[in-house]
Each structure stands twice: as C-alpha cells, then as structure tokens.
CSV table of C-alpha atoms and ligand atoms in Angstrom, one decimal:
chain,number,residue,atom,x,y,z
X,245,MET,CA,-11.0,-0.9,-21.8
X,246,VAL,CA,-7.5,-2.1,-21.7
X,247,THR,CA,-6.7,-4.3,-18.7
X,248,LEU,CA,-4.0,-3.7,-16.1
X,249,GLN,CA,-2.2,-6.8,-17.5
X,250,GLU,CA,-2.2,-5.3,-21.0
X,251,ARG,CA,-1.0,-1.9,-19.7
X,252,LEU,CA,1.9,-3.8,-18.0
X,253,ASP,CA,2.6,-6.0,-21.1
X,254,ARG,CA,2.8,-3.0,-23.4
X,255,GLY,CA,5.4,-1.3,-21.2
X,256,ASP,CA,3.3,1.6,-19.9
X,257,VAL,CA,4.8,3.4,-16.9
X,258,LEU,CA,2.0,3.5,-14.3
X,259,LEU,CA,1.8,6.1,-11.5
X,260,ILE,CA,0.6,4.9,-8.1
X,261,ASP,CA,-0.9,7.4,-5.6
X,262,GLY,CA,0.8,8.7,-2.4
X,263,GLY,CA,0.2,7.9,1.3
X,264,MET,CA,-3.5,8.1,2.3
X,265,GLY,CA,-3.0,7.8,6.1
X,266,THR,CA,-0.4,10.6,6.3
X,267,GLU,CA,-2.5,12.8,4.0
X,268,LEU,CA,-5.4,12.4,6.5
X,269,GLU,CA,-3.1,13.3,9.3
X,270,ARG,CA,-1.8,16.3,7.4
X,271,ARG,CA,-5.5,17.5,7.1
X,272,GLY,CA,-6.0,17.1,10.8
X,273,VAL,CA,-8.2,14.0,10.7
X,274,GLU,CA,-8.0,12.2,14.0
X,275,MET,CA,-6.3,8.8,13.9
X,276,ASP,CA,-7.7,5.9,15.9
X,277,GLY,CA,-5.4,4.5,18.6
X,278,GLU,CA,-6.2,0.9,17.4
X,279,ALA,CA,-7.1,1.1,13.7
X,280,TRP,CA,-5.1,4.2,12.7
X,281,ALA,CA,-6.6,5.4,9.4
X,282,GLY,CA,-9.2,2.6,9.3
X,283,ALA,CA,-11.7,4.3,11.5
X,284,ALA,CA,-11.5,7.5,9.4
X,285,MET,CA,-13.8,5.7,6.9
X,286,LYS,CA,-16.6,6.1,9.5
X,287,THR,CA,-15.7,9.6,10.7
X,288,ARG,CA,-14.4,11.4,7.5
X,289,PRO,CA,-15.2,9.5,4.3
X,290,ASP,CA,-15.5,12.9,2.6
X,291,VAL,CA,-11.8,13.7,3.3
X,292,ILE,CA,-10.8,10.2,2.1
X,293,LYS,CA,-12.6,10.8,-1.2
X,294,GLU,CA,-11.1,14.3,-1.6
X,295,ILE,CA,-7.6,12.9,-1.1
X,296,HIS,CA,-8.2,10.2,-3.7
X,297,LYS,CA,-9.4,12.9,-6.1
X,298,GLU,CA,-6.3,15.0,-5.6
X,299,PHE,CA,-4.0,12.0,-6.3
X,300,ILE,CA,-6.0,11.3,-9.5
X,301,VAL,CA,-5.8,14.9,-10.7
X,302,ALA,CA,-2.1,14.8,-9.9
X,303,GLY,CA,-1.7,11.9,-12.4
X,304,ALA,CA,-2.1,8.6,-10.5
X,305,ASP,CA,-3.1,5.7,-12.7
X,306,LEU,CA,-3.7,3.4,-9.8
X,307,ILE,CA,-5.2,4.5,-6.4
X,308,ILE,CA,-5.3,2.4,-3.3
X,309,ALA,CA,-8.5,2.2,-1.2
X,310,ASN,CA,-8.2,3.2,2.4
X,311,THR,CA,-8.5,-0.4,3.6
X,312,TYR,CA,-4.9,-0.8,4.8
X,313,ALA,CA,-6.0,-1.2,8.4
X,314,THR,CA,-9.6,-2.5,7.9
X,315,SER,CA,-9.0,-6.2,8.4
X,316,PRO,CA,-11.3,-7.9,10.9
X,317,HIS,CA,-8.4,-8.8,13.3
X,318,VAL,CA,-7.5,-5.1,13.5
X,319,MET,CA,-11.0,-3.6,13.6
X,320,LYS,CA,-12.2,-5.8,16.4
X,321,HIS,CA,-9.8,-4.0,18.7
X,322,ALA,CA,-11.5,-0.7,17.6
X,323,GLY,CA,-14.9,-2.1,18.5
X,324,PHE,CA,-16.1,-3.1,15.0
X,325,SER,CA,-18.0,-6.4,14.4
X,326,ASN,CA,-17.1,-8.6,11.4
X,327,GLU,CA,-20.3,-7.3,9.6
X,328,GLU,CA,-19.4,-3.7,10.3
X,329,THR,CA,-15.8,-4.3,9.1
X,330,HIS,CA,-17.2,-6.0,5.9
X,331,ASP,CA,-19.2,-2.8,5.2
X,332,LEU,CA,-16.1,-0.6,5.8
X,333,ASN,CA,-14.2,-2.6,3.2
X,334,LEU,CA,-17.0,-2.1,0.7
X,335,LEU,CA,-17.1,1.6,1.5
X,336,GLY,CA,-13.3,1.9,1.0
X,337,VAL,CA,-13.6,0.6,-2.5
X,338,ARG,CA,-16.7,2.6,-3.2
X,339,LEU,CA,-15.0,5.9,-2.1
X,340,ALA,CA,-12.1,5.2,-4.5
X,341,ARG,CA,-14.5,4.3,-7.3
X,342,GLU,CA,-16.5,7.5,-6.8
X,343,ALA,CA,-13.3,9.5,-6.8
X,344,VAL,CA,-12.4,8.0,-10.2
X,345,ALA,CA,-15.8,8.7,-11.6
X,346,GLU,CA,-15.6,12.3,-10.4
X,347,ALA,CA,-12.0,13.2,-11.1
X,348,ALA,CA,-10.4,11.0,-13.8
X,349,ASP,CA,-11.9,12.9,-16.7
X,350,GLY,CA,-12.1,9.8,-18.8
X,351,ARG,CA,-8.6,8.6,-18.0
X,352,GLN,CA,-8.2,5.0,-17.0
X,353,VAL,CA,-7.5,4.8,-13.2
X,354,PHE,CA,-7.4,1.4,-11.5
X,355,VAL,CA,-8.6,0.9,-7.9
X,356,ALA,CA,-6.6,-1.4,-5.7
X,357,GLY,CA,-8.0,-2.9,-2.5
X,358,SER,CA,-5.3,-2.9,0.2
X,359,MET,CA,-4.6,-5.6,2.8
X,360,SER,CA,-1.6,-5.2,5.1
X,361,SER,CA,0.4,-6.6,8.0
X,362,PHE,CA,-0.9,-3.8,10.2
X,363,ARG,CA,-1.6,-4.8,13.7
X,364,ALA,CA,-4.0,-3.1,16.1
X,365,GLY,CA,-2.3,-0.2,18.0
X,366,LEU,CA,1.0,-1.4,16.4
X,367,ASP,CA,1.0,-3.8,19.3
X,368,VAL,CA,2.9,-7.0,18.8
X,369,HIS,CA,0.6,-8.7,21.3
X,370,LYS,CA,-2.4,-8.0,19.0
X,371,LEU,CA,-0.9,-10.0,16.1
X,372,PRO,CA,-3.4,-12.7,15.1
X,373,ASN,CA,-2.5,-16.3,15.3
X,374,LYS,CA,-2.4,-18.2,12.0
X,375,VAL,CA,-5.9,-19.5,12.2
X,376,GLU,CA,-7.4,-16.1,13.0
X,377,ALA,CA,-5.2,-14.5,10.3
X,378,ARG,CA,-6.4,-16.9,7.6
X,379,ASP,CA,-10.0,-16.2,8.5
X,380,SER,CA,-9.5,-12.5,8.8
X,381,TYR,CA,-7.6,-11.9,5.5
X,382,ARG,CA,-10.1,-14.2,3.7
X,383,ARG,CA,-13.0,-12.1,4.9
X,384,GLN,CA,-11.3,-8.9,3.9
X,385,ALA,CA,-10.2,-10.1,0.5
X,386,GLN,CA,-13.7,-11.4,-0.3
X,387,ALA,CA,-15.2,-8.0,0.8
X,388,LEU,CA,-12.7,-6.1,-1.4
X,389,ALA,CA,-13.6,-8.3,-4.4
X,390,GLU,CA,-17.3,-7.9,-3.7
X,391,GLY,CA,-16.7,-4.1,-3.5
X,392,GLY,CA,-15.4,-4.3,-7.1
X,393,CYS,CA,-11.7,-3.4,-6.9
X,394,ASP,CA,-9.5,-4.1,-9.9
X,395,LEU,CA,-6.7,-5.8,-8.0
X,396,ILE,CA,-5.6,-6.4,-4.4
X,397,ILE,CA,-2.4,-4.9,-3.2
X,398,LEU,CA,-0.6,-6.5,-0.2
X,399,GLU,CA,1.0,-3.8,1.8
X,400,MET,CA,3.9,-4.0,4.2
X,401,MET,CA,4.6,-7.7,3.7
X,402,LEU,CA,7.4,-7.9,6.3
X,403,ASP,CA,7.7,-11.3,7.8
X,404,PRO,CA,7.5,-14.9,6.6
X,405,VAL,CA,4.4,-15.7,8.7
X,406,ILE,CA,1.7,-13.2,7.7
X,407,THR,CA,3.0,-12.7,4.2
X,408,PRO,CA,1.9,-16.1,2.7
X,409,ILE,CA,-1.4,-16.0,4.6
X,410,ALA,CA,-2.4,-12.6,3.3
X,411,ILE,CA,-1.2,-13.2,-0.2
X,412,ALA,CA,-3.0,-16.6,-0.4
X,413,ALA,CA,-6.3,-14.9,0.6
X,414,ALA,CA,-5.9,-12.2,-2.1
X,415,VAL,CA,-5.0,-14.8,-4.8
X,416,GLU,CA,-8.1,-16.9,-3.9
X,417,THR,CA,-10.4,-14.1,-5.0
X,418,GLY,CA,-9.1,-14.5,-8.6
X,419,LEU,CA,-8.3,-10.8,-8.8
X,420,PRO,CA,-4.7,-9.8,-9.8
X,421,ALA,CA,-2.5,-9.6,-6.7
X,422,TRP,CA,0.4,-7.2,-6.2
X,423,ALA,CA,2.7,-8.0,-3.3
X,424,GLY,CA,4.4,-5.0,-1.6
X,425,PHE,CA,7.3,-5.8,0.6
X,426,SER,CA,8.8,-3.6,3.2
X,427,ALA,CA,12.5,-3.6,4.3
X,428,ARG,CA,15.0,-1.8,6.5
X,429,VAL,CA,18.7,-2.0,6.5
X,430,ALA,CA,20.7,-2.7,9.7
X,431,ASP,CA,24.4,-3.4,10.0
X,432,GLY,CA,24.5,-3.6,6.2
X,433,LYS,CA,21.9,-6.3,6.0
X,434,VAL,CA,18.5,-6.0,4.3
X,435,LEU,CA,15.9,-7.2,6.8
X,436,GLY,CA,12.1,-7.3,7.0
X,437,PHE,CA,10.7,-3.9,8.1
X,438,HIS,CA,9.3,-4.7,11.5
X,439,ARG,CA,11.4,-4.6,14.6
X,440,TYR,CA,10.0,-7.4,16.6
X,441,ALA,CA,12.3,-9.9,14.8
X,442,ASP,CA,15.3,-9.8,12.5
X,443,ASP,CA,14.0,-11.7,9.5
X,444,ALA,CA,16.3,-11.8,6.5
X,445,PHE,CA,14.5,-9.9,3.7
X,446,ASP,CA,15.3,-12.8,1.4
X,447,ASP,CA,13.2,-15.1,3.6
X,448,VAL,CA,10.3,-12.6,3.5
X,449,LEU,CA,10.5,-12.5,-0.3
X,450,ASP,CA,10.7,-16.3,-0.5
X,451,SER,CA,7.5,-16.6,1.6
X,452,GLY,CA,5.5,-14.5,-0.9
X,453,LEU,CA,7.0,-14.8,-4.4
X,454,SER,CA,5.9,-18.4,-5.0
X,455,PHE,CA,2.3,-17.2,-5.5
X,456,PRO,CA,0.9,-16.3,-8.9
X,457,LEU,CA,1.3,-12.5,-8.5
X,458,GLN,CA,0.8,-10.0,-11.3
X,459,ALA,CA,3.5,-7.7,-9.8
X,460,ALA,CA,5.8,-7.4,-6.9
X,461,GLY,CA,7.4,-4.4,-5.4
X,462,ILE,CA,8.9,-2.4,-2.5
X,463,MET,CA,6.7,0.0,-0.5
X,464,HIS,CA,6.6,1.7,2.9
X,465,THR,CA,10.4,1.4,2.8
X,466,ASN,CA,12.6,4.5,3.5
X,467,VAL,CA,13.8,6.1,0.2
X,468,GLU,CA,17.3,5.4,1.3
X,469,PHE,CA,16.7,1.6,1.7
X,470,THR,CA,14.5,1.2,-1.4
X,471,PRO,CA,17.4,0.6,-3.9
X,472,PRO,CA,19.0,-2.3,-1.9
X,473,ALA,CA,15.5,-3.8,-1.3
X,474,LEU,CA,14.7,-3.6,-5.0
X,475,ALA,CA,18.0,-5.3,-5.8
X,476,ALA,CA,17.1,-8.1,-3.4
X,477,LEU,CA,13.6,-8.4,-5.1
X,478,LYS,CA,15.1,-8.3,-8.6
X,479,ALA,CA,17.4,-11.2,-7.8
X,480,LYS,CA,14.3,-13.4,-7.2
X,481,TRP,CA,11.6,-11.9,-9.4
X,482,SER,CA,11.5,-11.4,-13.1
X,483,GLY,CA,7.9,-10.1,-13.5
X,484,PRO,CA,6.6,-6.5,-13.3
X,485,MET,CA,7.9,-4.4,-10.4
X,486,PHE,CA,6.6,-1.5,-8.5
X,487,ALA,CA,8.0,0.9,-5.9
X,488,TYR,CA,6.4,3.4,-3.6
X,489,PRO,CA,8.7,4.3,-0.7
X,490,HIS,CA,7.9,6.6,2.3
X,491,SER,CA,9.8,9.7,3.4
X,492,GLY,CA,9.9,11.2,6.9
X,493,GLU,CA,9.4,9.0,9.9
X,494,PHE,CA,6.7,8.0,12.4
X,495,ARG,CA,7.2,9.2,15.9
X,496,MET,CA,4.3,8.4,18.2
X,497,PRO,CA,1.6,9.4,17.6
X,498,HIS,CA,2.2,11.1,14.3
X,499,TRP,CA,4.1,11.1,11.0
X,500,GLN,CA,6.9,13.7,11.0
X,501,PHE,CA,6.5,15.8,7.8
X,502,ASP,CA,9.5,18.1,8.4
X,503,THR,CA,11.9,15.5,7.1
X,504,VAL,CA,9.9,14.5,4.0
X,505,MET,CA,11.9,14.7,0.8
X,506,LYS,CA,10.8,17.4,-1.6
X,507,PRO,CA,9.1,16.5,-4.9
X,508,GLU,CA,12.1,17.2,-7.2
X,509,PRO,CA,14.7,14.9,-5.5
X,510,PHE,CA,11.9,12.3,-5.0
X,511,CYS,CA,11.4,12.3,-8.7
X,512,GLY,CA,15.1,11.8,-9.2
X,513,GLU,CA,14.9,8.7,-7.0
X,514,ALA,CA,12.0,7.5,-9.1
X,515,MET,CA,14.0,7.9,-12.3
X,516,GLY,CA,16.6,5.6,-10.7
X,517,TYR,CA,13.9,2.9,-10.0
X,518,LEU,CA,12.7,3.2,-13.6
X,519,ALA,CA,16.2,2.8,-15.0
X,520,GLY,CA,16.3,-0.4,-12.9
X,521,GLY,CA,13.2,-1.8,-14.5
X,522,VAL,CA,10.5,-0.7,-12.1
X,523,GLN,CA,7.3,0.0,-14.0
X,524,ALA,CA,4.8,1.4,-11.5
X,525,ILE,CA,5.9,4.1,-9.1
X,526,GLY,CA,4.3,6.2,-6.4
X,527,GLY,CA,4.7,7.1,-2.8
X,528,CYS,CA,3.7,5.9,0.6
X,529,CYS,CA,3.7,7.7,4.0
X,530,GLY,CA,4.7,11.4,3.7
X,531,ILE,CA,4.4,11.5,-0.1
X,532,GLY,CA,1.5,13.7,-1.2
X,533,PRO,CA,-0.2,14.9,-4.4
X,534,ASP,CA,2.6,17.4,-5.1
X,535,HIS,CA,5.1,14.5,-5.3
X,536,ILE,CA,2.8,12.5,-7.7
X,537,ALA,CA,2.3,15.6,-9.8
X,538,MET,CA,6.1,15.9,-10.1
X,539,LEU,CA,6.4,12.3,-11.1
X,540,LYS,CA,3.7,12.9,-13.8
X,541,ARG,CA,5.8,15.7,-15.2
X,542,GLY,CA,9.2,14.0,-14.8
X,543,LEU,CA,8.7,10.3,-15.7
X,544,PRO,CA,8.3,9.0,-19.3
X,545,SER,CA,4.9,7.3,-20.1
X,546,HIS,CA,6.7,4.2,-21.4
X,547,MET,CA,9.5,2.1,-20.1
X,548,PRO,CA,12.8,3.0,-21.6
X,549,GLY,CA,14.3,0.7,-24.2
S,112,LIG,ZN1,3.6,4.0,4.4
C-alpha cells in the first residue's frame, strides 16, 4: 500500500469527504445540546456508517471519523465518563474503517481521526483551561491512535490558545497530523473564526504551523472567505495544503441548507483552490455526497504542472 505521504509527494489530488454533522442533521438524527454530533455515535452509529459509505462511493480518498466533538472536555457535559468517551473515539474510527471495507471496492481510502476546538453547547464558559485541555486532547489523540486511524486532522483551529495544545497532542501520537484552520473576514481583516475574541488569523496560524505537520489547510470557513484564508496560509506554509469550506450557515439549533452552494459552482471554487496549489479538497458543513461526486468528475487526479 502506498502511504499518504507518498500520495502527497507524487502529486495526487486527494478528495476529502463532506460534512458529517450536517449530513446527520439532514437525515433527521437528533443532535445533542452539549455534544452536537458526538452523541449520535451512541444513538445512530448505523447512519454515521451509511454517510461514510456514501462519501466513499462519491469518490472521497480520505474520510473523517465522527470524533469532531468527542473530546473528554466536551463529552463530560453530555454525561459521558472518560472511559465511555474513550470507547466512543474507538467506535468513531471503527465505523469509518468498516465503511471503507464495505464501500471502497479496493480503492485506497484513508481514515482521519478528528479533534477540534468544539466546546460543549458552543458555550464559551465551557472552554477547558489549559491543564484540562492538555489532558483531554491527549486522551482523545491516544484513543484515536489506538483505534487505528491513519492520521489525525485538527479541525477548526481558530485561536492561539487551543490550537497548539490540540496539535501537540496529535503530533505526540506519532501519526501524521493535518492542521485545519478556520477563518472569517471582518472589516477587510482575516480573523480566527470564533466570535469571542478578534484574533488575527496570522496569530492563529503562527501558533500551529511550527509543529511537524504533514499538511495544513483551511476548513469550516465560508466559501467566500476561503481564498483570503488560503492566501494567509500560503504566505507562511510551503508544505501540502488542503481545503474543505462550508456552505450555508448555522442558526440555532440547525444548519440552514437552503443557502448551500450547488455542486457545480462549488466545483468551480475547488478548481480555484487547486490552481493555487491546494492538493486535498472536500467540504465541511452543508457539503454532501453530491458535491463530492461533482469534485470527482470535475477535478484532475494529479496536480497541474
Ligand atoms: Zn463545518
């Protein structure tokens, strides 16, 4: 088997899957008020696996386990002990692995374990302090590695505090680590995605890019803000890049699908990322299997030039 590093080195374009949480919502799976899509692992593992399989059939070369919200510091607010949370992380990787075995038809599909800056109930007051964050991300990273994922992807890295703690925990496992940064643009400035502070996006990037990462990218960032965020990343990072923006918006308590960009224009955006040197492309919230299938048809299999 060719490794992920070899696929990157030889210039293969890799397709990433689309949003898992919003796909669960679209299918009517109830989201937990504290752990969002995290608790669905307990209630609807069958739907999670089904969604993974649809993304694989659509053409994804890399799928992301539904562990975005299953860090101990989040799950404790949903009533899960550290041991139960450990098992949920193992299960998240296992569901993705089973989906690959059942749907990849011999094609190579990598499984990423996800760790993110998600906070319970999206409540700023439930952000962990540094000591708790270190312990929590370490536990989650070790569980994901034990579960057998091929890499760990850091999702929604959006401030200079959590970013280095989460990335350090991923790197410690010895697995390849991909750092996904999230940005917004306000008054013409590129800022970290979250709204509880106005962190310059450059500061967020600086806090994460000094680690030995396999790839860095922009994710869970509005399609419109992704090009300026990629430009900021490119100014600081010369390694492999990825992008998987979101489309539509979150209005409590649900993702709004009526404003999601259609697959064809989304593919046009992706062509632009590719021309700018981005090698792995997929979608985040709002982006479903139809979009990934469109990327499969529309994008070349190797980097241009
Ligand atoms: Zn997202």
